[in-house]
């Protein structure tokens, strides 16, 4: 009986020791797994942003805001050029003859010429002004139903008042007898004509 009791007591003591050790291991494990205690010390305040000086703020604002576009410069208006004087040139008269003076005017007007007269003139008197115009003289010969152009010549003129322009036709031989006409045009428009005749006296 004594031996049995001792053995039971020993076993009991052994089991109790194991339980104590197990309990101790769990306690240590719980202590190790426990979350770390939160620090009660207040967190250090975050560093305050550096104060922006007025100059820097002004620069930042200028960079952020696009500059207003400069007002468009209106092109300087050139003074209007004075209007050119309108042409007022008009043909006044057409005079025929066989000679002209230094003033370009026919010295003796006539409408009948002999076949032997080598040169026949037409003085064209104009009135008004022009910066540049073209006078034309077309000389023709009428032979029955046929009209033949003897000469067709133009002259440019520029004048600010009355002027005389002279045209002529020449023939080293005798002129055929018959009816002739000179037609005067101003800038392509017929403005007058003068008929004449060549015949033997």
mmCIF file of N, CA and C in Angstrom, residues 94-97 113 119-123 136-142 147-153 166-170 175 180-184 194 196:
data_model
loop_
_atom_site.group_PDB
_atom_site.id
_atom_site.type_symbol
_atom_site.label_atom_id
_atom_site.label_comp_id
_atom_site.label_asym_id
_atom_site.label_seq_id
_atom_site.Cartn_x
_atom_site.Cartn_y
_atom_site.Cartn_z
ATOM 1 N N UNK A 94 -11.238 119.324 -136.812
ATOM 2 C CA UNK A 94 -10.243 118.683 -137.671
ATOM 3 C C UNK A 94 -10.099 119.557 -138.916
ATOM 4 N N UNK A 95 -8.868 120.014 -139.160
ATOM 5 C CA UNK A 95 -8.624 120.927 -140.283
ATOM 6 C C UNK A 95 -7.623 120.300 -141.245
ATOM 7 N N UNK A 96 -7.925 120.311 -142.557
ATOM 8 C CA UNK A 96 -7.055 119.737 -143.575
ATOM 9 C C UNK A 96 -6.346 120.827 -144.372
ATOM 10 N N UNK A 97 -5.137 120.511 -144.818
ATOM 11 C CA UNK A 97 -4.362 121.457 -145.635
ATOM 12 C C UNK A 97 -3.092 120.790 -146.127
ATOM 13 N N UNK A 113 -7.487 118.617 -153.122
ATOM 14 C CA UNK A 113 -6.034 118.612 -153.354
ATOM 15 C C UNK A 113 -5.756 118.081 -154.760
ATOM 16 N N UNK A 119 2.130 115.910 -149.714
ATOM 17 C CA UNK A 119 1.768 115.732 -148.303
ATOM 18 C C UNK A 119 0.436 116.392 -148.009
ATOM 19 N N UNK A 120 -0.385 115.710 -147.265
ATOM 20 C CA UNK A 120 -1.673 116.249 -146.821
ATOM 21 C C UNK A 120 -1.697 116.153 -145.291
ATOM 22 N N UNK A 121 -2.044 117.274 -144.661
ATOM 23 C CA UNK A 121 -2.030 117.352 -143.198
ATOM 24 C C UNK A 121 -3.460 117.397 -142.636
ATOM 25 N N UNK A 122 -3.551 116.920 -141.399
ATOM 26 C CA UNK A 122 -4.802 117.059 -140.637
ATOM 27 C C UNK A 122 -4.412 117.545 -139.248
ATOM 28 N N UNK A 123 -4.851 118.787 -138.912
ATOM 29 C CA UNK A 123 -4.591 119.334 -137.584
ATOM 30 C C UNK A 123 -5.814 119.053 -136.711
ATOM 31 N N UNK A 136 -5.964 108.925 -132.729
ATOM 32 C CA UNK A 136 -5.673 108.102 -133.896
ATOM 33 C C UNK A 136 -6.287 108.754 -135.130
ATOM 34 N N UNK A 137 -5.555 108.677 -136.252
ATOM 35 C CA UNK A 137 -6.054 109.190 -137.537
ATOM 36 C C UNK A 137 -6.014 108.055 -138.553
ATOM 37 N N UNK A 138 -7.167 107.719 -139.074
ATOM 38 C CA UNK A 138 -7.255 106.670 -140.085
ATOM 39 C C UNK A 138 -7.661 107.313 -141.418
ATOM 40 N N UNK A 139 -6.772 107.232 -142.389
ATOM 41 C CA UNK A 139 -6.995 107.812 -143.705
ATOM 42 C C UNK A 139 -7.466 106.702 -144.653
ATOM 43 N N UNK A 140 -8.545 106.969 -145.355
ATOM 44 C CA UNK A 140 -9.066 105.960 -146.285
ATOM 45 C C UNK A 140 -9.368 106.566 -147.660
ATOM 46 N N UNK A 141 -9.342 105.693 -148.646
ATOM 47 C CA UNK A 141 -9.637 106.080 -150.044
ATOM 48 C C UNK A 141 -10.839 105.273 -150.505
ATOM 49 N N UNK A 142 -11.837 106.004 -151.010
ATOM 50 C CA UNK A 142 -13.065 105.358 -151.472
ATOM 51 C C UNK A 142 -13.016 105.217 -152.991
ATOM 52 N N UNK A 147 -13.298 100.383 -150.077
ATOM 53 C CA UNK A 147 -12.608 101.332 -149.196
ATOM 54 C C UNK A 147 -11.230 100.776 -148.876
ATOM 55 N N UNK A 148 -10.218 101.585 -149.164
ATOM 56 C CA UNK A 148 -8.836 101.174 -148.922
ATOM 57 C C UNK A 148 -8.219 102.064 -147.859
ATOM 58 N N UNK A 149 -7.544 101.447 -146.871
ATOM 59 C CA UNK A 149 -6.865 102.223 -145.820
ATOM 60 C C UNK A 149 -5.521 102.709 -146.364
ATOM 61 N N UNK A 150 -5.351 104.022 -146.372
ATOM 62 C CA UNK A 150 -4.099 104.616 -146.841
ATOM 63 C C UNK A 150 -3.087 104.677 -145.704
ATOM 64 N N UNK A 151 -3.543 105.061 -144.517
ATOM 65 C CA UNK A 151 -2.660 105.180 -143.348
ATOM 66 C C UNK A 151 -3.500 105.050 -142.073
ATOM 67 N N UNK A 152 -2.911 104.477 -141.038
ATOM 68 C CA UNK A 152 -3.596 104.340 -139.746
ATOM 69 C C UNK A 152 -2.519 104.552 -138.675
ATOM 70 N N UNK A 153 -2.510 105.743 -138.078
ATOM 71 C CA UNK A 153 -1.436 106.099 -137.162
ATOM 72 C C UNK A 153 -1.986 106.711 -135.876
ATOM 73 N N UNK A 166 -0.958 117.093 -134.958
ATOM 74 C CA UNK A 166 -0.954 117.043 -136.425
ATOM 75 C C UNK A 166 -0.654 115.634 -136.941
ATOM 76 N N UNK A 167 -1.440 115.210 -137.930
ATOM 77 C CA UNK A 167 -1.216 113.946 -138.627
ATOM 78 C C UNK A 167 -0.988 114.270 -140.107
ATOM 79 N N UNK A 168 -0.335 113.351 -140.807
ATOM 80 C CA UNK A 168 -0.111 113.590 -142.250
ATOM 81 C C UNK A 168 -0.007 112.279 -143.008
ATOM 82 N N UNK A 169 -0.279 112.386 -144.291
ATOM 83 C CA UNK A 169 -0.032 111.268 -145.209
ATOM 84 C C UNK A 169 0.824 111.799 -146.346
ATOM 85 N N UNK A 170 1.688 110.938 -146.870
ATOM 86 C CA UNK A 170 2.603 111.337 -147.940
ATOM 87 C C UNK A 170 2.598 110.299 -149.052
ATOM 88 N N UNK A 175 -1.283 111.169 -156.287
ATOM 89 C CA UNK A 175 -2.410 110.529 -155.616
ATOM 90 C C UNK A 175 -3.443 110.103 -156.640
ATOM 91 N N UNK A 180 -11.642 110.826 -150.441
ATOM 92 C CA UNK A 180 -10.872 110.348 -149.286
ATOM 93 C C UNK A 180 -11.562 110.819 -147.998
ATOM 94 N N UNK A 181 -11.110 110.231 -146.902
ATOM 95 C CA UNK A 181 -11.652 110.659 -145.598
ATOM 96 C C UNK A 181 -10.633 110.337 -144.507
ATOM 97 N N UNK A 182 -10.568 111.223 -143.531
ATOM 98 C CA UNK A 182 -9.750 110.957 -142.348
ATOM 99 C C UNK A 182 -10.691 110.891 -141.144
ATOM 100 N N UNK A 183 -10.594 109.816 -140.382
ATOM 101 C CA UNK A 183 -11.433 109.618 -139.190
ATOM 102 C C UNK A 183 -10.547 109.713 -137.951
ATOM 103 N N UNK A 184 -10.930 110.587 -137.026
ATOM 104 C CA UNK A 184 -10.157 110.799 -135.791
ATOM 105 C C UNK A 184 -10.831 110.047 -134.638
ATOM 106 N N UNK A 194 -13.288 114.001 -141.408
ATOM 107 C CA UNK A 194 -13.273 115.075 -142.410
ATOM 108 C C UNK A 194 -13.036 114.435 -143.788
ATOM 109 N N UNK A 196 -12.345 114.676 -147.926
ATOM 110 C CA UNK A 196 -11.641 115.535 -148.896
ATOM 111 C C UNK A 196 -11.563 114.789 -150.225
#
